[in-house]
Coordinates of C-alpha atoms in Angstrom, one line a residue:
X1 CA 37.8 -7.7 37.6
X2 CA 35.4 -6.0 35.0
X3 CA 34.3 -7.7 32.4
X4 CA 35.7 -6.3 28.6
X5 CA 33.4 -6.7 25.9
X6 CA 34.6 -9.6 23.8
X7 CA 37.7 -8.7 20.9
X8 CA 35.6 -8.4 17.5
X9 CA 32.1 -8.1 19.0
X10 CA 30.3 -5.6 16.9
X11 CA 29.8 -2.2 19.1
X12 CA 27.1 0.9 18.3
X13 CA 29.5 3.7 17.6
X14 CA 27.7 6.4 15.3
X15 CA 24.4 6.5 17.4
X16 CA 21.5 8.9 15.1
X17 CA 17.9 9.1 16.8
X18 CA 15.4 7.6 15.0
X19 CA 13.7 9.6 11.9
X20 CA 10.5 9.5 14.0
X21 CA 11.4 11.8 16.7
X22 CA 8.9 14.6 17.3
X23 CA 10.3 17.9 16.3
X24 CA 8.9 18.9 20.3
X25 CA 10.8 15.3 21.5
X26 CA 14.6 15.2 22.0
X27 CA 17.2 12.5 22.4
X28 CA 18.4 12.8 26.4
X29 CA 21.7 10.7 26.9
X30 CA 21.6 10.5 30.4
X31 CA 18.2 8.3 30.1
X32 CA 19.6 6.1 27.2
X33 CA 22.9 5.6 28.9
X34 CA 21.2 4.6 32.0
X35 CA 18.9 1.7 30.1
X36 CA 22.1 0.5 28.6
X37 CA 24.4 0.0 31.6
X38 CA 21.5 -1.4 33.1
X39 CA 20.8 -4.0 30.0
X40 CA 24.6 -4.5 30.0
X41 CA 25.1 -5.6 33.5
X42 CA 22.9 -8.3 33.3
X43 CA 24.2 -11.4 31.8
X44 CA 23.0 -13.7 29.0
X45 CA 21.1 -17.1 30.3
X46 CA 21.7 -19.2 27.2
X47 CA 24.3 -20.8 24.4
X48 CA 27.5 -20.6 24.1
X49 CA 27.2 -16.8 26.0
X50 CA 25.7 -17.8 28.9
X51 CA 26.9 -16.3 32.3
X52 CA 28.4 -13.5 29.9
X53 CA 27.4 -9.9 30.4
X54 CA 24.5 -8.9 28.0
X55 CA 27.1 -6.5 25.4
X56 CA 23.8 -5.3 23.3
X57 CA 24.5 -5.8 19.6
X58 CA 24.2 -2.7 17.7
X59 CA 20.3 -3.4 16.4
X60 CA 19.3 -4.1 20.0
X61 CA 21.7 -0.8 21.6
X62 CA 19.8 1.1 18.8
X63 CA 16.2 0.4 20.1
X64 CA 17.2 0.6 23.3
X65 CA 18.5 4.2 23.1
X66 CA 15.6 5.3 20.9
X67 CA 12.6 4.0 23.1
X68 CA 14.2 5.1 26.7
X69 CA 16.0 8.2 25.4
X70 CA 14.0 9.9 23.3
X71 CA 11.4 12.3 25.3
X72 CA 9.0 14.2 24.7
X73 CA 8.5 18.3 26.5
X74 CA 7.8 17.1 29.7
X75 CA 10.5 14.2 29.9
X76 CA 8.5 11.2 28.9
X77 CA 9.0 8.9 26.7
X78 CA 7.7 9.6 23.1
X79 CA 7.1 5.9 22.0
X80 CA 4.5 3.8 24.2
X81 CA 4.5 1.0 21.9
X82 CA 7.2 -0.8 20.2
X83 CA 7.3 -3.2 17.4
X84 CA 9.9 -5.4 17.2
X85 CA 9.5 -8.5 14.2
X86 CA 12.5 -10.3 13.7
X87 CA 13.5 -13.5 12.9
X88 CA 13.9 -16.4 15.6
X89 CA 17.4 -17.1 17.5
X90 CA 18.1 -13.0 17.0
X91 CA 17.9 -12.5 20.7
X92 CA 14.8 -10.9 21.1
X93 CA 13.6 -13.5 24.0
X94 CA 16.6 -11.7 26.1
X95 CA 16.1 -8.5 24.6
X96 CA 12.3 -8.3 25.8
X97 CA 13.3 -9.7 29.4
X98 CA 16.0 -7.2 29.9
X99 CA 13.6 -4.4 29.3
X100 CA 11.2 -6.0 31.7
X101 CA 13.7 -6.0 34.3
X102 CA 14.5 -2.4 33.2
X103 CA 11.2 -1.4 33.8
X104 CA 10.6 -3.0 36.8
X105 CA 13.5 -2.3 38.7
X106 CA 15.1 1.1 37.0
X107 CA 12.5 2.9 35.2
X108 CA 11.4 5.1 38.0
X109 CA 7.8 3.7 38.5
X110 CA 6.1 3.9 41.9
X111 CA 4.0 0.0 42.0
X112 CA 5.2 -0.6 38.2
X113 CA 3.3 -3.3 36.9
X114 CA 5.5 -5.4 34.3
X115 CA 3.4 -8.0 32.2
X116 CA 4.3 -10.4 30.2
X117 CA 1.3 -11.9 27.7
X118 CA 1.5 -14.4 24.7
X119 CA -0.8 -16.4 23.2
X120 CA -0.7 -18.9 26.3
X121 CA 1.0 -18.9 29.8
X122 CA 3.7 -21.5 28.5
X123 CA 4.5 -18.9 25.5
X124 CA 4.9 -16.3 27.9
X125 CA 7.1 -17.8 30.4
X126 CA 10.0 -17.8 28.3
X127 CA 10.7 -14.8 28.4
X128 CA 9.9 -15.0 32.2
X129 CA 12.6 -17.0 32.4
X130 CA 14.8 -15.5 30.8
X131 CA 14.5 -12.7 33.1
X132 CA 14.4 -14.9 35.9
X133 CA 18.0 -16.4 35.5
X134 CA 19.6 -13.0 34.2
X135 CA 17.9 -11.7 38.3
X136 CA 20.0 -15.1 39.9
X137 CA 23.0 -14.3 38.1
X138 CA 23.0 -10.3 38.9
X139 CA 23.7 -10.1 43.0
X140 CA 22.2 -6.3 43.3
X141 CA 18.5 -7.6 42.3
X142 CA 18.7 -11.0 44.2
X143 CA 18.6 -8.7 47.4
X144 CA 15.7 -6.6 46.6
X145 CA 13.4 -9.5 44.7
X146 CA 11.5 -11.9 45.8
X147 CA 11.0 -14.9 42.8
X148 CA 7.7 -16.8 43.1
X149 CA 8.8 -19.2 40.2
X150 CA 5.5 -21.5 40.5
X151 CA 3.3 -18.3 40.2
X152 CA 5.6 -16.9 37.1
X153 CA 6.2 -13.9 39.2
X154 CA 9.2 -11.6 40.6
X155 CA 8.6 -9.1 43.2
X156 CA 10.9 -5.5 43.5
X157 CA 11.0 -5.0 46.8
X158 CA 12.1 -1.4 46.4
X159 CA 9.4 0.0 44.6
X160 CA 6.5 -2.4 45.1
X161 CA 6.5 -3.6 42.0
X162 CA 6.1 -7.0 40.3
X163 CA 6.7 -8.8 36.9
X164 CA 3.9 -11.7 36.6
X165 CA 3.0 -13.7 33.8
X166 CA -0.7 -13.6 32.5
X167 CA -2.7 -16.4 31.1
X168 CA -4.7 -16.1 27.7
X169 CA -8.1 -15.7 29.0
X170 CA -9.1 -12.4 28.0
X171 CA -12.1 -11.9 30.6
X172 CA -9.8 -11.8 33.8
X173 CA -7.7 -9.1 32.6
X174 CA -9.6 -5.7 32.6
X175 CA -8.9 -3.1 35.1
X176 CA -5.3 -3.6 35.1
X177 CA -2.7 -0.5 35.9
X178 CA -0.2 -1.2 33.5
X179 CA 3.2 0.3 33.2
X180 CA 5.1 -2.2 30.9
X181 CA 4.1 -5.3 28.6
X182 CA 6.1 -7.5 27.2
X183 CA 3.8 -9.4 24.8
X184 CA 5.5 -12.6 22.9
X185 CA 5.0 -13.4 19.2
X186 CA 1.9 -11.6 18.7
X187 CA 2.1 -13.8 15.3
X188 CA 0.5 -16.4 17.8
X189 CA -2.8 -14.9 19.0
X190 CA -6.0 -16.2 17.4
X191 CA -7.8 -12.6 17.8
X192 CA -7.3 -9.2 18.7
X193 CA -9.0 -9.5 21.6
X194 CA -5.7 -9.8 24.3
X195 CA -4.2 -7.5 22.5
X196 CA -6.8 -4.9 22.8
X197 CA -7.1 -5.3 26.4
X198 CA -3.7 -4.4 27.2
X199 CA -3.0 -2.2 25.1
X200 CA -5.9 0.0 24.4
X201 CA -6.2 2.7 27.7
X202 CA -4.6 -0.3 30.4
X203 CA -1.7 2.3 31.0
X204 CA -3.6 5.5 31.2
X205 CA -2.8 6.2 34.8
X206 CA 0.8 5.6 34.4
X207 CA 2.9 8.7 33.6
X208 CA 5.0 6.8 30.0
X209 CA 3.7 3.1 29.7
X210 CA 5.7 1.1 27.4
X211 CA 4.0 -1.7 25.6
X212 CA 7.2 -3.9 23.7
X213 CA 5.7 -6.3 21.1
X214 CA 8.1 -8.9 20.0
X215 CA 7.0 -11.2 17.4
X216 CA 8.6 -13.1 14.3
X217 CA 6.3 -13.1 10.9
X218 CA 3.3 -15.3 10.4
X219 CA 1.1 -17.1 8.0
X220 CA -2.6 -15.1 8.8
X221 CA -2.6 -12.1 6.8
X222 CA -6.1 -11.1 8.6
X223 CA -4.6 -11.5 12.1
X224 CA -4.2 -8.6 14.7
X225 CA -0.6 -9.4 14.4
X226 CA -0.4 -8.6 10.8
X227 CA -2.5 -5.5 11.1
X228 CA 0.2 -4.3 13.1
X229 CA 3.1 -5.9 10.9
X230 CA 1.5 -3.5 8.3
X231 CA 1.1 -0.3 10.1
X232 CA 4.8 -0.5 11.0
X233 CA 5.8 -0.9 7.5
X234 CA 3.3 2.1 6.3
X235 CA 5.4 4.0 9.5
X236 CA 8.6 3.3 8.0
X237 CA 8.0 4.3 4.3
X238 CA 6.1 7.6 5.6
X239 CA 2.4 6.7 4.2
X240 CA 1.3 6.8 8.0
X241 CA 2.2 8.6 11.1
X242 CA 1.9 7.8 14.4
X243 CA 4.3 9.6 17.0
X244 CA 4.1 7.4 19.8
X245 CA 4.8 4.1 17.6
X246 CA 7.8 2.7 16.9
X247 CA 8.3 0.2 14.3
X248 CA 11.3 -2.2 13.6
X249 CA 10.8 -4.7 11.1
X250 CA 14.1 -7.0 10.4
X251 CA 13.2 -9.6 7.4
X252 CA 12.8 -10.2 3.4
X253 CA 9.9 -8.6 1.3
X254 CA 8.0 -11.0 -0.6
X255 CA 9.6 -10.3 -3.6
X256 CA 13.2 -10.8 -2.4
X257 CA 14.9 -13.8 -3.5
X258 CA 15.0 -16.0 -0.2
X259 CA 17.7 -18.4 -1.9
X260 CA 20.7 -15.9 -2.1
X261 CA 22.5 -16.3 1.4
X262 CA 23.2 -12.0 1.6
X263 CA 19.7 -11.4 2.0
X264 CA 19.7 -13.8 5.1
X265 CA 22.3 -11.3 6.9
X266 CA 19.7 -8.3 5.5
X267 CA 17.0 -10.5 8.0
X268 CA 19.2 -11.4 10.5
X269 CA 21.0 -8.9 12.1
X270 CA 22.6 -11.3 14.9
X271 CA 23.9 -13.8 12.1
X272 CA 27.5 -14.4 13.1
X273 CA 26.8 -13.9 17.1
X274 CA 24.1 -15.2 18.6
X275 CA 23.1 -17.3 15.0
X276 CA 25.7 -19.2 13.3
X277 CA 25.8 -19.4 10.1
X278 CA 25.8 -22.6 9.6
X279 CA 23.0 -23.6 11.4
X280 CA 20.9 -21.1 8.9
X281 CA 22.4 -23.0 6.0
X282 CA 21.5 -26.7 7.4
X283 CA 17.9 -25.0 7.5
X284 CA 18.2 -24.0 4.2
X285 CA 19.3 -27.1 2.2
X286 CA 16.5 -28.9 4.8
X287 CA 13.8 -26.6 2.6
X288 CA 15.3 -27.4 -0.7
X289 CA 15.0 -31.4 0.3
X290 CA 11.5 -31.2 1.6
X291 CA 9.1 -28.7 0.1
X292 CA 6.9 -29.0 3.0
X293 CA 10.1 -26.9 5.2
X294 CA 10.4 -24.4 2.5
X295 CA 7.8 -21.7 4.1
X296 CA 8.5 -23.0 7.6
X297 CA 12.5 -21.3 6.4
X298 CA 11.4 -18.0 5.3
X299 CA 8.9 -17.7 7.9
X300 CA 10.8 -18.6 11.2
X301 CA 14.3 -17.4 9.3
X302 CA 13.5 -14.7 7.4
X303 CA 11.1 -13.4 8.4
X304 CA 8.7 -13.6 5.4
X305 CA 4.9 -13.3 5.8
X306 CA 3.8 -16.9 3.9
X307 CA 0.8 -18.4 4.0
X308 CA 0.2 -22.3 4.5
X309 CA 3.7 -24.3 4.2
X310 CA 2.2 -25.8 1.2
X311 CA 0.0 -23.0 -0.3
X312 CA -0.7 -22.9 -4.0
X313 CA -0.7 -19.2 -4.9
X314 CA 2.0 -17.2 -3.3
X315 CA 0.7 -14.1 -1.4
X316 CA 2.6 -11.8 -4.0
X317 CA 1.3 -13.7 -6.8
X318 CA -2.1 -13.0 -6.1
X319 CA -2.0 -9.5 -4.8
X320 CA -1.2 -8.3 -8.6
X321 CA -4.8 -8.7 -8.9
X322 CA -5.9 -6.2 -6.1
X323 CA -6.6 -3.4 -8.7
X324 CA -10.4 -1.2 -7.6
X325 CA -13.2 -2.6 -9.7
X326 CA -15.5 -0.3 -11.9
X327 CA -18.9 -1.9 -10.7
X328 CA -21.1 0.1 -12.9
X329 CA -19.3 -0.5 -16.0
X330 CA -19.8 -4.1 -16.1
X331 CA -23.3 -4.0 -15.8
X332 CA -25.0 -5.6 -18.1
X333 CA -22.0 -7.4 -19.7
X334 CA -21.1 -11.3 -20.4
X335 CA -20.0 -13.6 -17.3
X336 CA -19.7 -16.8 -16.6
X337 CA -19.7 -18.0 -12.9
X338 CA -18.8 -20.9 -10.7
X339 CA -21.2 -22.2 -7.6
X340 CA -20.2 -23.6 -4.5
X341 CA -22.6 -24.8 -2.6
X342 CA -20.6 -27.2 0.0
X343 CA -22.8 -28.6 2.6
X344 CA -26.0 -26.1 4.2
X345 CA -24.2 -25.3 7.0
X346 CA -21.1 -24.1 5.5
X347 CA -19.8 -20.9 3.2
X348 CA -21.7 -20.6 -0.2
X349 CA -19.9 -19.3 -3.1
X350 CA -20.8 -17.6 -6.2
X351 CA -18.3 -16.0 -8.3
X352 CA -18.7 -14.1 -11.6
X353 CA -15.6 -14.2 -14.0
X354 CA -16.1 -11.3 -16.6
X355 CA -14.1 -11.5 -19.3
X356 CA -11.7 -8.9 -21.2
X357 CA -13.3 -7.0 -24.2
X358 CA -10.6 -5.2 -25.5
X359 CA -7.1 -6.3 -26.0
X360 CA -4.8 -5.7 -23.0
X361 CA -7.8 -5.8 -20.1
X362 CA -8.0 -7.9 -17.5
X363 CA -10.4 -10.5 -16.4
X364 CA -12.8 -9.0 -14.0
X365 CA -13.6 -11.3 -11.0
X366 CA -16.5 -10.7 -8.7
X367 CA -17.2 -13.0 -5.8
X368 CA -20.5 -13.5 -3.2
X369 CA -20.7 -15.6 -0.1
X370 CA -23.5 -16.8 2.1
X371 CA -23.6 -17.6 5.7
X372 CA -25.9 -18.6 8.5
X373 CA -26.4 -15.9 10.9
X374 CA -27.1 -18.2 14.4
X375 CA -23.5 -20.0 13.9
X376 CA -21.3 -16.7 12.8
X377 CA -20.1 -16.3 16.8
X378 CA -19.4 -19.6 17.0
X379 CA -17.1 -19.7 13.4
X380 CA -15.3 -16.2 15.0
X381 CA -14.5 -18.4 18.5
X382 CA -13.6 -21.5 16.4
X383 CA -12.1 -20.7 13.3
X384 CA -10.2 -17.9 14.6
X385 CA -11.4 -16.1 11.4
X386 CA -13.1 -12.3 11.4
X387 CA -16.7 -13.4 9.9
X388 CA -18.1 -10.2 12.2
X389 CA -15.7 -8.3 10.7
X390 CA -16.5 -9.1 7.3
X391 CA -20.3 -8.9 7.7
X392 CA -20.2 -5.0 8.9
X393 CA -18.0 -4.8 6.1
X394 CA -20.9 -6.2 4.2
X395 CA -18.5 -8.7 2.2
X396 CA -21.3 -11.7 3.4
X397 CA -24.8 -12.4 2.8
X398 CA -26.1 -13.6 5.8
X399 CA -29.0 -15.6 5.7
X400 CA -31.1 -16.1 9.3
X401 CA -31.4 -19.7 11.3
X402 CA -28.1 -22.4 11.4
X403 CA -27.8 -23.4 7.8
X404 CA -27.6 -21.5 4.5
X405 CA -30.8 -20.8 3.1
X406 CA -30.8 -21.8 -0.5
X407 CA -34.1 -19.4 -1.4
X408 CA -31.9 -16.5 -0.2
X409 CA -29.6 -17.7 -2.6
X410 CA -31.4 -18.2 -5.1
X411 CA -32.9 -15.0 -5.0
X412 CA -29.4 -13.2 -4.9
X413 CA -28.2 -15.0 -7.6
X414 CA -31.7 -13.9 -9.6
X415 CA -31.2 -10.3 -8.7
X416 CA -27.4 -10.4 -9.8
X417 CA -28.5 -11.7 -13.1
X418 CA -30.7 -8.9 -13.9
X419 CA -27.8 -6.7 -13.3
X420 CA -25.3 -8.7 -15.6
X421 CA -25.8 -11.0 -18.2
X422 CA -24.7 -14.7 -16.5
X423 CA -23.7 -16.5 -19.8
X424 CA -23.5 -19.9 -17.2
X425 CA -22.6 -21.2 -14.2
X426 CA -20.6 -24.3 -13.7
X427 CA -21.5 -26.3 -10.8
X428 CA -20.4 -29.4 -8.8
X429 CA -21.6 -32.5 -10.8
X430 CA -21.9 -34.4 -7.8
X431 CA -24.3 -31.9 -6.0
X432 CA -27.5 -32.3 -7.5
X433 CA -29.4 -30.0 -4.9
X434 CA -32.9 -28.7 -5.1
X435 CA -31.1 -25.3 -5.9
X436 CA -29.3 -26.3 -8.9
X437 CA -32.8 -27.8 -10.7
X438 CA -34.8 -24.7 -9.4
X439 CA -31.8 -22.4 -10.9
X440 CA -32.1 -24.0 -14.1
X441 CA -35.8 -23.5 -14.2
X442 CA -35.3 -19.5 -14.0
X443 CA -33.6 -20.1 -17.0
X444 CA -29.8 -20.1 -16.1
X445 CA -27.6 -22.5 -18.0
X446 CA -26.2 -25.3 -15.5
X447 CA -23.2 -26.9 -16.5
X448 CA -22.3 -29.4 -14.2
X449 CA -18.5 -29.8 -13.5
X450 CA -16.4 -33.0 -11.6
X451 CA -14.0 -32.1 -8.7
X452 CA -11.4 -34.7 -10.0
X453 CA -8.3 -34.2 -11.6
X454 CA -9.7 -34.0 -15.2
X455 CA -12.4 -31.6 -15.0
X456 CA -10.5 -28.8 -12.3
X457 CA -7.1 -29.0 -13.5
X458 CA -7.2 -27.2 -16.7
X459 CA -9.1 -24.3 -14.7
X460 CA -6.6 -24.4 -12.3
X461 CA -3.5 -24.1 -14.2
X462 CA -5.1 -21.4 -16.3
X463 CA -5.9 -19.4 -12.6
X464 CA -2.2 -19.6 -11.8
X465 CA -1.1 -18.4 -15.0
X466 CA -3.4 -15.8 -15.2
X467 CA -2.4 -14.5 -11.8
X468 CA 1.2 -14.8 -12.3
X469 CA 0.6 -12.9 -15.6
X470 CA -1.5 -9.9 -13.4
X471 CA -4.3 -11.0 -15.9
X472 CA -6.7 -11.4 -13.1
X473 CA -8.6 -8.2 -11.3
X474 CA -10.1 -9.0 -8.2
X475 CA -10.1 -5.7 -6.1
X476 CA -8.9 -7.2 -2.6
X477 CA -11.8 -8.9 -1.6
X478 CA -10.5 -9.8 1.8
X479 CA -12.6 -13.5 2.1
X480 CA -11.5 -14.4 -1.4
X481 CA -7.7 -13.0 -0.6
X482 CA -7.8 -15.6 2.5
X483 CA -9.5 -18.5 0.7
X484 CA -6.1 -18.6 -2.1
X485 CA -4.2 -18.6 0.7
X486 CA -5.5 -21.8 2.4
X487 CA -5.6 -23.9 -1.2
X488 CA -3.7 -27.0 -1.4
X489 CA -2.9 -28.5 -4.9
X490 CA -2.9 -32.2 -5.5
X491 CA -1.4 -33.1 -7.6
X492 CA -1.1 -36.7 -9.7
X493 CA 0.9 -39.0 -11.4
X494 CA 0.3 -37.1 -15.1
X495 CA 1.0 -33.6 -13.4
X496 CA -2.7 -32.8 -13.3
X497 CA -4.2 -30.8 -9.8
X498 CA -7.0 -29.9 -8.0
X499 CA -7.8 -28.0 -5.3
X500 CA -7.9 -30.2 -2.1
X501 CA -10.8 -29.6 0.5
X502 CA -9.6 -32.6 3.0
X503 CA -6.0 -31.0 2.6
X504 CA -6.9 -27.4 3.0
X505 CA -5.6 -25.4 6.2
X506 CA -9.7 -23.3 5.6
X507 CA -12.5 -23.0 3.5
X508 CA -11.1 -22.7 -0.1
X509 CA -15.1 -22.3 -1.7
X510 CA -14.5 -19.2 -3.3
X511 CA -11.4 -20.6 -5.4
X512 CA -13.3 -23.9 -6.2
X513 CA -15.7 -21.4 -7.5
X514 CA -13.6 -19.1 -9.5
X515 CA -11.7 -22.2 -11.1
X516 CA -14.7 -23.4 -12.0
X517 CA -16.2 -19.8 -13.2
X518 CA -13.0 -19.0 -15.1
X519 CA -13.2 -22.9 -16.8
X520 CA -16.5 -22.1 -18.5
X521 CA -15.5 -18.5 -19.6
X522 CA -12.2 -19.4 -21.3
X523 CA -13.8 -22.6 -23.0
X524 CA -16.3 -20.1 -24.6
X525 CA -13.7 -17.1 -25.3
X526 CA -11.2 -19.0 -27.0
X527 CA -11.5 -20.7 -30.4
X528 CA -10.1 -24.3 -30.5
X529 CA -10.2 -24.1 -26.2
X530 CA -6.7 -24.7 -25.0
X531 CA -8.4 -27.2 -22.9
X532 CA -8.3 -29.0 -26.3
X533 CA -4.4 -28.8 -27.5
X534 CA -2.6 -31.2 -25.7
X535 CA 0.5 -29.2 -26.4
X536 CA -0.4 -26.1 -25.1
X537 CA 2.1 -24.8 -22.6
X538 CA 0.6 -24.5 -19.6
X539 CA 2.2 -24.3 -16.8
X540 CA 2.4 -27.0 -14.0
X541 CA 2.9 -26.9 -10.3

């Protein structure tokens, strides 16, 4: 008896090629119908579907048909790498192991050489066995496989090819002939460094590798991950091209209201099938209960890039401040700054707070950072943050041996006042180093400034509303960009905050800086401070 699709299942009937076929590419049926009926014989492995036949939902027969039917001249495939970020329970565990099996069984390949990769072997099993089960349940690939379950690894028989699982560690993976990858939630990975190795020339001897990347959104805007996230969003509204990529991006843009429930179907194309709607909505009231849930929703269920599930300043909040900088014109004008100086071994920060001098102009921030040069490897391995990459980018000031050398500071901080005129600099009261008496001796004003609630939250507040206001310029600067996103507010019992170190997911110098930077400026700009009103409206978070 075969198997109808189920009454009311949602079907792809007005198929259209992708906008990013090649005008030398065309769309060849025969090769899409032949990944489909593959796809759909195999049967799903989980919920209230399992043992059914795998009927692809339109979003999933759409991608299918695009990446195995359109070709290029010669017959190839056009696309060799596919991005596909989606929210979780959409299918795309089942998705990805049906086009592994594709690949390794139907796709042609003399030897093919199917990986899957994630950020650990336990991540990338899943979809391993997913494709496991859906080879039990299908009778005309139990006869030509062999499973090695233990070893994560299933043997074609008929073409000499395998499916196998990878572990993490980057060093054993070079040299590898690869015709397919299947790499799991590339949100995961803690560098590009995987990800380059399988990607970048590991398929050059194979005739059309495919490389499927299947992630849902993250929290680490300066991960590999998110460096992709981005170029597929530059493919899909034209400001980039790249002919053999092809981007599919299901979720909510930060500025889309993540309360209203029709959005949610915008971000979850399987809502209603392999989601239930009710389950999203249990989820939802969970995040209105508990704060702490609210970025875990939008991240895992709608796909929205947040930043630490209890972040301070929103992403889009404080990207209206990434406006270019005029350097030269604010030479020689007012500042005020903010020191950081943590411990010797840490990040140092000194940031400059200009502000406006004509109505309707922004405050002008300008930030500086010191490191030690011997630990910088070892921050990159640990931290999983790109310190290399920000020193060729010349964003650090690197000072040589394994602490922060305070003369090298010093000397900056010198040099940067003979280029604008520093007004003050506010400093931790509590860190009375060397540095801060020698400072004061080359004739900078010290103010010193308590980490409590009293003394940080009126700079605080006044940050946020700046920000939210797009009264703050601060040009991108990637390290200070990364630093908002890791600050934690604590708050007390009189609705005052402070930035929280021991609370912070990363280093958060550069903001303690800033607040304190921005603290002194506004207390000298404004006459009768609104430090000083007790009724001034500020705003509190």
């Amino acid at each position: 008896m075969v198997e109808m699709r189920p009454a009311g299942y949602p079907q792809l009937t007005d198929y259209t090629p992708t906008k990013f076929m090649l005008p030398t590419s065309h769309y060849d049926a025969e090769k899409a119908d032949r990944a489909v009926r593959f796809i759909e014989n195999l049967k799903h492995t989980k919920g209230r579907w399992a043992g059914k036949r795998f009927w692809l939902l339109p979003w999933q027969e759409q991608i299918i048909r695009d990446v195995f039917g359109i070709v290029d001249a010669h017959g190839n495939r056009q696309f060799r790498t596919a991005y596909v970020e989606i929210p979780k329970k959409n299918g795309k565990s089942e998705l990805a192991a049906a086009v592994a099996l594709y690949l390794l069984y139907a796709d042609n390949e003399p030897s093919a050489e199917v990986y899957g990769a994630a950020a650990d072997r336990q991540q990338a099993s899943i979809v391993f066995d997913v494709a496991r089960q859906m080879v039990d349940m299908t009778p005309a690939l139990v006869k030509r496989s062999k499973i090695m379950a233990a070893g994560k690894r299933i043997v074609n028989y008929s073409n000499g090819g395998y499916y196998q699982v990878l572990s993490a560690e980057v060093g054993t993976k070079h040299g590898l002939n690869v015709s397919g990858l299947v790499f799991d939630e590339l949100h995961s990975q803690p560098n590009r460094q995987l990800y380059d190795v399988l990607t970048k020339g590991s398929g050059d001897a194979r005739e059309q590798p495919l490389y499927f990347l299947i992630t849902t959104a993250g929290t680490d805007r300066e991960s590999i991950c998110y460096e992709v996230h981005m170029k597929a969003l530059d493919l899909l509204k034209g400001t980039k091209i790249d002919p053999s990529f092809y981007p599919v991006v299901y979720g909510l843009a930060d500025d889309q209201d993540w309360n209203d429930e029709a959005n949610w179907y915008q971000a979850n194309p399987s809502l209603g099938y392999t989601i239930k709607i009710d389950r999203v909505r249990d989820a939802y009231k969970e995040a209105l209960e508990n704060p702490a849930e609210e970025n875990v929703f939008r991240q895992l269920r709608l796909d929205q890039w947040v930043g630490s599930t209890v972040a301070w300043i929103p992403e889009h909040v404080y990207d209206k401040g990434d406006i270019p900088i005029d350097l030269e014109k604010l030479k020689g004008r007012d500042c005020y700054a903010g020191l950081d100086l943590s411990s010797t071994s840490d990040i140092t920060a000194f940031v400059m707070v200009f502000p406006p001098e004509a109505e309707g102009e922004n405050y002008i921030v300008l930030p500086h950072f010191w490191l030690p040069r011997e630990t910088l490897q070892l921050r990159v391995r640990r931290d999983h943050v790109p310190y290399d990459v920000w020193e060729k980018q010349g964003l650090f000031h690197i000072t040589e041996g394994n602490v922060v050398d305070y003369n090298f500071v010093r000397k900056t901080i010198n040099e940067l006042g003979q280029e604008y005129h520093i007004c003050e600099i506010g400093v931790d009261r509590w860190n009375a180093t060397q540095l801060i008496t020698d400072l004061d001796g080359d004739g900078f004003v010290m103010v010193p400034i308590g980490m409590g609630f009293k003394d940080m939250s009126p700079g605080m507040k006044e940050l946020y509303k700046l920000l939210l206001e797009g009264k703050i310029t601060h040009g991108g600067n990637p390290i200070l960009r990364w630093m908002a996103g890791n600050v934690v507010a604590e708050i007390d019992a009189a609705e005052n905050i402070k930035p929280s170190k021991k609370k912070a997911t990363e280093k958060i110098d550069g903001i303690v800086a800033l607040i304190m930077g921005l603290d002194r400026c506004i207390r000298h700009e404004m006459t009768g401070s609104v430090y000083d009103d007790p009724d001034h409206g500020l705003l509190v978070f």
